[in-house]
Amino acid sequence: MDEDKLDSFNVPYYSPSYEEEQDIVEREGSFTIKLMKAFSLDAMDKQEKDVRAKVGKYAKGIRSFTESMISNQFGDEVIDKLYDKFTHIVVEDLAKKSPKATSIILVLTKIVG
């Protein structure tokens, strides 16, 4: 893999905390918060018993929105090997812990006037 391409690859991602989301809505001032709730979900399919199949589904989901960015930067030839390695790493990690995803639900009311 080209070292310069790797060094220049940047996909910024930021997930605000519960408190940050609340602060953003309050500072913006156009809405009141009627309900705000955070909850954790299993990131993996609990119905699927086969770990490899479970991770395969998860990896396909990740691949669905990252493949075009990665192939544009590094070329199509790295894609299959990269996602195979990703799947292998997730299988190993899943043996240690079950990943959680936190979601925040906001119900807002527009302030009129």
mmCIF file of N, CA and C in Angstrom:
data_model
loop_
_atom_site.group_PDB
_atom_site.id
_atom_site.type_symbol
_atom_site.label_atom_id
_atom_site.label_comp_id
_atom_site.label_asym_id
_atom_site.label_seq_id
_atom_site.Cartn_x
_atom_site.Cartn_y
_atom_site.Cartn_z
ATOM 1 N N MET A 1 0.850 -1.175 0.000
ATOM 2 C CA MET A 1 0.000 0.000 0.000
ATOM 3 C C MET A 1 0.896 1.238 0.000
ATOM 4 N N ASP A 2 0.542 2.214 -0.803
ATOM 5 C CA ASP A 2 1.309 3.452 -0.923
ATOM 6 C C ASP A 2 1.246 4.242 0.386
ATOM 7 N N GLU A 3 2.410 4.493 0.967
ATOM 8 C CA GLU A 3 2.509 5.179 2.265
ATOM 9 C C GLU A 3 1.923 6.591 2.215
ATOM 10 N N ASP A 4 2.142 7.320 1.119
ATOM 11 C CA ASP A 4 1.602 8.683 0.990
ATOM 12 C C ASP A 4 0.075 8.671 0.944
ATOM 13 N N LYS A 5 -0.478 7.702 0.223
ATOM 14 C CA LYS A 5 -1.938 7.586 0.171
ATOM 15 C C LYS A 5 -2.502 7.259 1.549
ATOM 16 N N LEU A 6 -1.809 6.388 2.266
ATOM 17 C CA LEU A 6 -2.253 6.023 3.610
ATOM 18 C C LEU A 6 -2.199 7.228 4.545
ATOM 19 N N ASP A 7 -1.108 7.985 4.488
ATOM 20 C CA ASP A 7 -0.954 9.168 5.344
ATOM 21 C C ASP A 7 -1.978 10.254 5.031
ATOM 22 N N SER A 8 -2.395 10.342 3.771
ATOM 23 C CA SER A 8 -3.335 11.398 3.389
ATOM 24 C C SER A 8 -4.798 10.987 3.545
ATOM 25 N N PHE A 9 -5.053 9.729 3.885
ATOM 26 C CA PHE A 9 -6.428 9.246 4.031
ATOM 27 C C PHE A 9 -6.986 9.691 5.376
ATOM 28 N N ASN A 10 -8.073 10.433 5.339
ATOM 29 C CA ASN A 10 -8.671 10.965 6.559
ATOM 30 C C ASN A 10 -10.186 10.905 6.433
ATOM 31 N N VAL A 11 -10.817 10.248 7.365
ATOM 32 C CA VAL A 11 -12.274 10.183 7.411
ATOM 33 C C VAL A 11 -12.688 10.649 8.799
ATOM 34 N N PRO A 12 -12.889 11.957 8.951
ATOM 35 C CA PRO A 12 -13.252 12.448 10.283
ATOM 36 C C PRO A 12 -14.628 11.936 10.704
ATOM 37 N N TYR A 13 -14.718 11.529 11.945
ATOM 38 C CA TYR A 13 -15.969 11.020 12.496
ATOM 39 C C TYR A 13 -16.027 11.429 13.954
ATOM 40 N N TYR A 14 -17.158 11.959 14.350
ATOM 41 C CA TYR A 14 -17.316 12.377 15.735
ATOM 42 C C TYR A 14 -18.735 12.069 16.180
ATOM 43 N N SER A 15 -18.881 11.427 17.314
ATOM 44 C CA SER A 15 -20.192 11.156 17.902
ATOM 45 C C SER A 15 -20.336 12.001 19.158
ATOM 46 N N PRO A 16 -21.243 12.962 19.140
ATOM 47 C CA PRO A 16 -21.411 13.793 20.337
ATOM 48 C C PRO A 16 -22.014 12.999 21.490
ATOM 49 N N SER A 17 -21.683 13.424 22.688
ATOM 50 C CA SER A 17 -22.231 12.792 23.887
ATOM 51 C C SER A 17 -23.668 13.260 24.100
ATOM 52 N N TYR A 18 -24.330 12.615 25.017
ATOM 53 C CA TYR A 18 -25.688 12.987 25.412
ATOM 54 C C TYR A 18 -25.731 14.467 25.797
ATOM 55 N N GLU A 19 -24.794 14.880 26.651
ATOM 56 C CA GLU A 19 -24.751 16.260 27.138
ATOM 57 C C GLU A 19 -24.476 17.247 26.004
ATOM 58 N N GLU A 20 -23.604 16.868 25.072
ATOM 59 C CA GLU A 20 -23.302 17.752 23.943
ATOM 60 C C GLU A 20 -24.515 17.945 23.044
ATOM 61 N N GLU A 21 -25.257 16.880 22.791
ATOM 62 C CA GLU A 21 -26.457 17.011 21.963
ATOM 63 C C GLU A 21 -27.482 17.918 22.638
ATOM 64 N N GLN A 22 -27.656 17.741 23.929
ATOM 65 C CA GLN A 22 -28.583 18.585 24.681
ATOM 66 C C GLN A 22 -28.140 20.047 24.607
ATOM 67 N N ASP A 23 -26.870 20.305 24.801
ATOM 68 C CA ASP A 23 -26.326 21.661 24.761
ATOM 69 C C ASP A 23 -26.504 22.298 23.380
ATOM 70 N N ILE A 24 -26.299 21.537 22.323
ATOM 71 C CA ILE A 24 -26.452 22.050 20.960
ATOM 72 C C ILE A 24 -27.885 22.513 20.721
ATOM 73 N N VAL A 25 -28.854 21.697 21.111
ATOM 74 C CA VAL A 25 -30.264 22.061 20.920
ATOM 75 C C VAL A 25 -30.600 23.311 21.727
ATOM 76 N N GLU A 26 -30.155 23.355 22.969
ATOM 77 C CA GLU A 26 -30.459 24.505 23.825
ATOM 78 C C GLU A 26 -29.796 25.783 23.319
ATOM 79 N N ARG A 27 -28.548 25.713 22.882
ATOM 80 C CA ARG A 27 -27.850 26.902 22.379
ATOM 81 C C ARG A 27 -28.442 27.395 21.069
ATOM 82 N N GLU A 28 -28.878 26.472 20.211
ATOM 83 C CA GLU A 28 -29.452 26.860 18.929
ATOM 84 C C GLU A 28 -30.739 27.656 19.141
ATOM 85 N N GLY A 29 -31.547 27.248 20.106
ATOM 86 C CA GLY A 29 -32.681 28.044 20.552
ATOM 87 C C GLY A 29 -33.986 27.931 19.801
ATOM 88 N N SER A 30 -34.079 27.151 18.748
ATOM 89 C CA SER A 30 -35.316 27.057 17.968
ATOM 90 C C SER A 30 -36.253 25.955 18.446
ATOM 91 N N PHE A 31 -35.783 25.098 19.348
ATOM 92 C CA PHE A 31 -36.565 23.948 19.787
ATOM 93 C C PHE A 31 -36.488 23.788 21.298
ATOM 94 N N THR A 32 -37.530 23.146 21.842
ATOM 95 C CA THR A 32 -37.456 22.674 23.223
ATOM 96 C C THR A 32 -37.386 21.150 23.167
ATOM 97 N N ILE A 33 -36.725 20.583 24.134
ATOM 98 C CA ILE A 33 -36.591 19.127 24.193
ATOM 99 C C ILE A 33 -37.760 18.566 24.996
ATOM 100 N N LYS A 34 -38.597 17.781 24.333
ATOM 101 C CA LYS A 34 -39.726 17.133 25.001
ATOM 102 C C LYS A 34 -39.304 15.793 25.604
ATOM 103 N N LEU A 35 -38.404 15.106 24.927
ATOM 104 C CA LEU A 35 -37.914 13.814 25.405
ATOM 105 C C LEU A 35 -36.505 13.623 24.872
ATOM 106 N N MET A 36 -35.639 13.151 25.746
ATOM 107 C CA MET A 36 -34.282 12.813 25.329
ATOM 108 C C MET A 36 -33.881 11.568 26.098
ATOM 109 N N LYS A 37 -33.548 10.525 25.363
ATOM 110 C CA LYS A 37 -33.235 9.257 26.016
ATOM 111 C C LYS A 37 -32.085 8.576 25.283
ATOM 112 N N ALA A 38 -31.150 8.055 26.056
ATOM 113 C CA ALA A 38 -30.032 7.292 25.494
ATOM 114 C C ALA A 38 -30.202 5.825 25.866
ATOM 115 N N PHE A 39 -29.843 4.954 24.943
ATOM 116 C CA PHE A 39 -29.894 3.528 25.232
ATOM 117 C C PHE A 39 -28.821 2.805 24.434
ATOM 118 N N SER A 40 -28.397 1.669 24.965
ATOM 119 C CA SER A 40 -27.373 0.859 24.304
ATOM 120 C C SER A 40 -28.015 -0.335 23.620
ATOM 121 N N LEU A 41 -27.464 -0.667 22.490
ATOM 122 C CA LEU A 41 -27.919 -1.824 21.718
ATOM 123 C C LEU A 41 -26.728 -2.710 21.418
ATOM 124 N N ASP A 42 -26.986 -3.989 21.252
ATOM 125 C CA ASP A 42 -25.937 -4.870 20.757
ATOM 126 C C ASP A 42 -25.693 -4.515 19.299
ATOM 127 N N ALA A 43 -24.438 -4.342 18.940
ATOM 128 C CA ALA A 43 -24.101 -3.995 17.565
ATOM 129 C C ALA A 43 -24.212 -5.200 16.632
ATOM 130 N N MET A 44 -24.281 -6.380 17.197
ATOM 131 C CA MET A 44 -24.346 -7.607 16.402
ATOM 132 C C MET A 44 -25.742 -8.219 16.478
ATOM 133 N N ASP A 45 -26.073 -9.017 15.481
ATOM 134 C CA ASP A 45 -27.347 -9.726 15.406
ATOM 135 C C ASP A 45 -27.386 -10.818 16.476
ATOM 136 N N LYS A 46 -28.262 -10.651 17.473
ATOM 137 C CA LYS A 46 -28.354 -11.641 18.560
ATOM 138 C C LYS A 46 -28.998 -12.951 18.101
ATOM 139 N N GLN A 47 -29.792 -12.901 17.038
ATOM 140 C CA GLN A 47 -30.478 -14.099 16.547
ATOM 141 C C GLN A 47 -29.504 -15.070 15.884
ATOM 142 N N GLU A 48 -28.450 -14.515 15.300
ATOM 143 C CA GLU A 48 -27.468 -15.339 14.588
ATOM 144 C C GLU A 48 -26.537 -16.014 15.585
ATOM 145 N N LYS A 49 -26.494 -17.332 15.567
ATOM 146 C CA LYS A 49 -25.663 -18.089 16.519
ATOM 147 C C LYS A 49 -24.246 -18.323 15.994
ATOM 148 N N ASP A 50 -24.097 -18.423 14.684
ATOM 149 C CA ASP A 50 -22.791 -18.654 14.071
ATOM 150 C C ASP A 50 -21.990 -17.347 14.089
ATOM 151 N N VAL A 51 -20.899 -17.329 14.853
ATOM 152 C CA VAL A 51 -20.104 -16.109 15.037
ATOM 153 C C VAL A 51 -19.594 -15.577 13.708
ATOM 154 N N ARG A 52 -19.103 -16.447 12.860
ATOM 155 C CA ARG A 52 -18.555 -16.006 11.568
ATOM 156 C C ARG A 52 -19.654 -15.361 10.712
ATOM 157 N N ALA A 53 -20.852 -15.932 10.706
ATOM 158 C CA ALA A 53 -21.967 -15.360 9.947
ATOM 159 C C ALA A 53 -22.394 -14.025 10.547
ATOM 160 N N LYS A 54 -22.414 -13.959 11.876
ATOM 161 C CA LYS A 54 -22.780 -12.728 12.577
ATOM 162 C C LYS A 54 -21.814 -11.599 12.213
ATOM 163 N N VAL A 55 -20.533 -11.889 12.284
ATOM 164 C CA VAL A 55 -19.514 -10.890 11.967
ATOM 165 C C VAL A 55 -19.543 -10.557 10.479
ATOM 166 N N GLY A 56 -19.824 -11.552 9.651
ATOM 167 C CA GLY A 56 -19.927 -11.306 8.213
ATOM 168 C C GLY A 56 -21.001 -10.283 7.886
ATOM 169 N N LYS A 57 -22.141 -10.384 8.551
ATOM 170 C CA LYS A 57 -23.219 -9.408 8.348
ATOM 171 C C LYS A 57 -22.782 -8.014 8.792
ATOM 172 N N TYR A 58 -22.122 -7.956 9.934
ATOM 173 C CA TYR A 58 -21.632 -6.680 10.462
ATOM 174 C C TYR A 58 -20.610 -6.066 9.499
ATOM 175 N N ALA A 59 -19.676 -6.877 9.026
ATOM 176 C CA ALA A 59 -18.639 -6.393 8.111
ATOM 177 C C ALA A 59 -19.246 -5.903 6.797
ATOM 178 N N LYS A 60 -20.268 -6.599 6.309
ATOM 179 C CA LYS A 60 -20.935 -6.155 5.080
ATOM 180 C C LYS A 60 -21.603 -4.801 5.282
ATOM 181 N N GLY A 61 -22.168 -4.584 6.464
ATOM 182 C CA GLY A 61 -22.766 -3.282 6.763
ATOM 183 C C GLY A 61 -21.728 -2.175 6.755
ATOM 184 N N ILE A 62 -20.581 -2.427 7.373
ATOM 185 C CA ILE A 62 -19.493 -1.446 7.380
ATOM 186 C C ILE A 62 -18.983 -1.225 5.957
ATOM 187 N N ARG A 63 -18.829 -2.306 5.234
ATOM 188 C CA ARG A 63 -18.320 -2.211 3.858
ATOM 189 C C ARG A 63 -19.255 -1.399 2.971
ATOM 190 N N SER A 64 -20.560 -1.489 3.211
ATOM 191 C CA SER A 64 -21.535 -0.812 2.353
ATOM 192 C C SER A 64 -21.338 0.701 2.306
ATOM 193 N N PHE A 65 -20.831 1.287 3.370
ATOM 194 C CA PHE A 65 -20.643 2.740 3.327
ATOM 195 C C PHE A 65 -19.180 3.183 3.334
ATOM 196 N N THR A 66 -18.246 2.254 3.424
ATOM 197 C CA THR A 66 -16.833 2.644 3.417
ATOM 198 C C THR A 66 -16.091 2.214 2.154
ATOM 199 N N GLU A 67 -16.624 1.244 1.437
ATOM 200 C CA GLU A 67 -15.895 0.689 0.295
ATOM 201 C C GLU A 67 -15.556 1.731 -0.762
ATOM 202 N N SER A 68 -16.486 2.601 -1.112
ATOM 203 C CA SER A 68 -16.200 3.573 -2.171
ATOM 204 C C SER A 68 -15.099 4.548 -1.757
ATOM 205 N N MET A 69 -15.092 4.975 -0.492
ATOM 206 C CA MET A 69 -14.030 5.881 -0.027
ATOM 207 C C MET A 69 -12.670 5.201 -0.094
ATOM 208 N N ILE A 70 -12.624 3.959 0.341
ATOM 209 C CA ILE A 70 -11.355 3.236 0.392
ATOM 210 C C ILE A 70 -10.870 2.885 -1.013
ATOM 211 N N SER A 71 -11.766 2.426 -1.876
ATOM 212 C CA SER A 71 -11.334 2.065 -3.231
ATOM 213 C C SER A 71 -10.909 3.295 -4.026
ATOM 214 N N ASN A 72 -11.546 4.439 -3.796
ATOM 215 C CA ASN A 72 -11.119 5.672 -4.472
ATOM 216 C C ASN A 72 -9.720 6.088 -4.042
ATOM 217 N N GLN A 73 -9.382 5.861 -2.801
ATOM 218 C CA GLN A 73 -8.075 6.267 -2.274
ATOM 219 C C GLN A 73 -6.977 5.253 -2.591
ATOM 220 N N PHE A 74 -7.296 3.958 -2.467
ATOM 221 C CA PHE A 74 -6.257 2.930 -2.543
ATOM 222 C C PHE A 74 -6.388 1.978 -3.729
ATOM 223 N N GLY A 75 -7.518 2.008 -4.417
ATOM 224 C CA GLY A 75 -7.726 1.118 -5.555
ATOM 225 C C GLY A 75 -8.562 -0.094 -5.182
ATOM 226 N N ASP A 76 -9.219 -0.658 -6.182
ATOM 227 C CA ASP A 76 -10.110 -1.804 -5.975
ATOM 228 C C ASP A 76 -9.377 -3.069 -5.543
ATOM 229 N N GLU A 77 -8.101 -3.161 -5.884
ATOM 230 C CA GLU A 77 -7.362 -4.406 -5.623
ATOM 231 C C GLU A 77 -7.154 -4.697 -4.141
ATOM 232 N N VAL A 78 -7.284 -3.707 -3.265
ATOM 233 C CA VAL A 78 -7.067 -3.939 -1.825
ATOM 234 C C VAL A 78 -8.352 -4.290 -1.079
ATOM 235 N N ILE A 79 -9.493 -4.087 -1.718
ATOM 236 C CA ILE A 79 -10.782 -4.149 -1.029
ATOM 237 C C ILE A 79 -11.058 -5.507 -0.387
ATOM 238 N N ASP A 80 -11.038 -6.575 -1.154
ATOM 239 C CA ASP A 80 -11.388 -7.888 -0.595
ATOM 240 C C ASP A 80 -10.445 -8.292 0.534
ATOM 241 N N LYS A 81 -9.157 -8.097 0.335
ATOM 242 C CA LYS A 81 -8.174 -8.453 1.368
ATOM 243 C C LYS A 81 -8.399 -7.624 2.636
ATOM 244 N N LEU A 82 -8.673 -6.337 2.465
ATOM 245 C CA LEU A 82 -8.900 -5.448 3.609
ATOM 246 C C LEU A 82 -10.111 -5.886 4.429
ATOM 247 N N TYR A 83 -11.234 -6.149 3.766
ATOM 248 C CA TYR A 83 -12.442 -6.527 4.501
ATOM 249 C C TYR A 83 -12.359 -7.945 5.065
ATOM 250 N N ASP A 84 -11.597 -8.822 4.429
ATOM 251 C CA ASP A 84 -11.343 -10.140 5.026
ATOM 252 C C ASP A 84 -10.562 -9.979 6.327
ATOM 253 N N LYS A 85 -9.558 -9.109 6.304
ATOM 254 C CA LYS A 85 -8.762 -8.856 7.513
ATOM 255 C C LYS A 85 -9.637 -8.207 8.593
ATOM 256 N N PHE A 86 -10.478 -7.252 8.196
ATOM 257 C CA PHE A 86 -11.394 -6.602 9.133
ATOM 258 C C PHE A 86 -12.293 -7.640 9.800
ATOM 259 N N THR A 87 -12.864 -8.551 9.005
ATOM 260 C CA THR A 87 -13.732 -9.600 9.542
ATOM 261 C C THR A 87 -12.973 -10.469 10.538
ATOM 262 N N HIS A 88 -11.750 -10.840 10.203
ATOM 263 C CA HIS A 88 -10.918 -11.654 11.100
ATOM 264 C C HIS A 88 -10.670 -10.931 12.427
ATOM 265 N N ILE A 89 -10.360 -9.650 12.369
ATOM 266 C CA ILE A 89 -10.098 -8.861 13.585
ATOM 267 C C ILE A 89 -11.355 -8.776 14.447
ATOM 268 N N VAL A 90 -12.508 -8.564 13.816
ATOM 269 C CA VAL A 90 -13.761 -8.461 14.571
ATOM 270 C C VAL A 90 -14.114 -9.801 15.212
ATOM 271 N N VAL A 91 -13.880 -10.913 14.517
ATOM 272 C CA VAL A 91 -14.130 -12.240 15.098
ATOM 273 C C VAL A 91 -13.296 -12.412 16.361
ATOM 274 N N GLU A 92 -12.015 -12.054 16.305
ATOM 275 C CA GLU A 92 -11.147 -12.165 17.478
ATOM 276 C C GLU A 92 -11.620 -11.254 18.607
ATOM 277 N N ASP A 93 -12.018 -10.030 18.266
ATOM 278 C CA ASP A 93 -12.468 -9.070 19.274
ATOM 279 C C ASP A 93 -13.787 -9.502 19.907
ATOM 280 N N LEU A 94 -14.666 -10.087 19.105
ATOM 281 C CA LEU A 94 -15.971 -10.529 19.593
ATOM 282 C C LEU A 94 -15.827 -11.622 20.643
ATOM 283 N N ALA A 95 -14.763 -12.400 20.559
ATOM 284 C CA ALA A 95 -14.518 -13.435 21.563
ATOM 285 C C ALA A 95 -14.233 -12.814 22.928
ATOM 286 N N LYS A 96 -13.752 -11.573 22.943
ATOM 287 C CA LYS A 96 -13.412 -10.884 24.192
ATOM 288 C C LYS A 96 -14.586 -10.094 24.761
ATOM 289 N N LYS A 97 -15.374 -9.452 23.883
ATOM 290 C CA LYS A 97 -16.486 -8.626 24.357
ATOM 291 C C LYS A 97 -17.513 -8.440 23.244
ATOM 292 N N SER A 98 -18.747 -8.179 23.652
ATOM 293 C CA SER A 98 -19.814 -7.913 22.699
ATOM 294 C C SER A 98 -19.925 -6.407 22.495
ATOM 295 N N PRO A 99 -19.752 -5.939 21.258
ATOM 296 C CA PRO A 99 -19.788 -4.493 21.025
ATOM 297 C C PRO A 99 -21.183 -3.914 21.236
ATOM 298 N N LYS A 100 -21.220 -2.714 21.762
ATOM 299 C CA LYS A 100 -22.472 -1.995 21.992
ATOM 300 C C LYS A 100 -22.490 -0.736 21.129
ATOM 301 N N ALA A 101 -23.660 -0.343 20.736
ATOM 302 C CA ALA A 101 -23.863 0.913 20.025
ATOM 303 C C ALA A 101 -24.836 1.736 20.856
ATOM 304 N N THR A 102 -24.504 2.977 21.100
ATOM 305 C CA THR A 102 -25.384 3.844 21.872
ATOM 306 C C THR A 102 -26.160 4.740 20.920
ATOM 307 N N SER A 103 -27.453 4.804 21.120
ATOM 308 C CA SER A 103 -28.323 5.672 20.331
ATOM 309 C C SER A 103 -28.983 6.674 21.258
ATOM 310 N N ILE A 104 -29.229 7.857 20.728
ATOM 311 C CA ILE A 104 -29.918 8.896 21.488
ATOM 312 C C ILE A 104 -31.157 9.292 20.700
ATOM 313 N N ILE A 105 -32.291 9.250 21.375
ATOM 314 C CA ILE A 105 -33.551 9.671 20.774
ATOM 315 C C ILE A 105 -33.880 11.059 21.297
ATOM 316 N N LEU A 106 -34.197 11.945 20.376
ATOM 317 C CA LEU A 106 -34.611 13.303 20.730
ATOM 318 C C LEU A 106 -35.997 13.555 20.159
ATOM 319 N N VAL A 107 -36.903 14.051 20.986
ATOM 320 C CA VAL A 107 -38.195 14.527 20.514
ATOM 321 C C VAL A 107 -38.187 16.022 20.777
ATOM 322 N N LEU A 108 -38.277 16.797 19.694
ATOM 323 C CA LEU A 108 -38.178 18.253 19.792
ATOM 324 C C LEU A 108 -39.490 18.906 19.392
ATOM 325 N N THR A 109 -39.752 20.067 19.981
ATOM 326 C CA THR A 109 -40.886 20.896 19.593
ATOM 327 C C THR A 109 -40.346 22.237 19.134
ATOM 328 N N LYS A 110 -40.769 22.666 17.956
ATOM 329 C CA LYS A 110 -40.333 23.949 17.404
ATOM 330 C C LYS A 110 -40.933 25.075 18.223
ATOM 331 N N ILE A 111 -40.094 26.026 18.596
ATOM 332 C CA ILE A 111 -40.558 27.208 19.320
ATOM 333 C C ILE A 111 -41.105 28.189 18.284
ATOM 334 N N VAL A 112 -42.370 28.549 18.430
ATOM 335 C CA VAL A 112 -43.019 29.452 17.483
ATOM 336 C C VAL A 112 -43.054 30.849 18.087
ATOM 337 N N GLY A 113 -42.681 31.820 17.279
ATOM 338 C CA GLY A 113 -42.792 33.214 17.724
ATOM 339 C C GLY A 113 -41.546 33.759 18.145
#
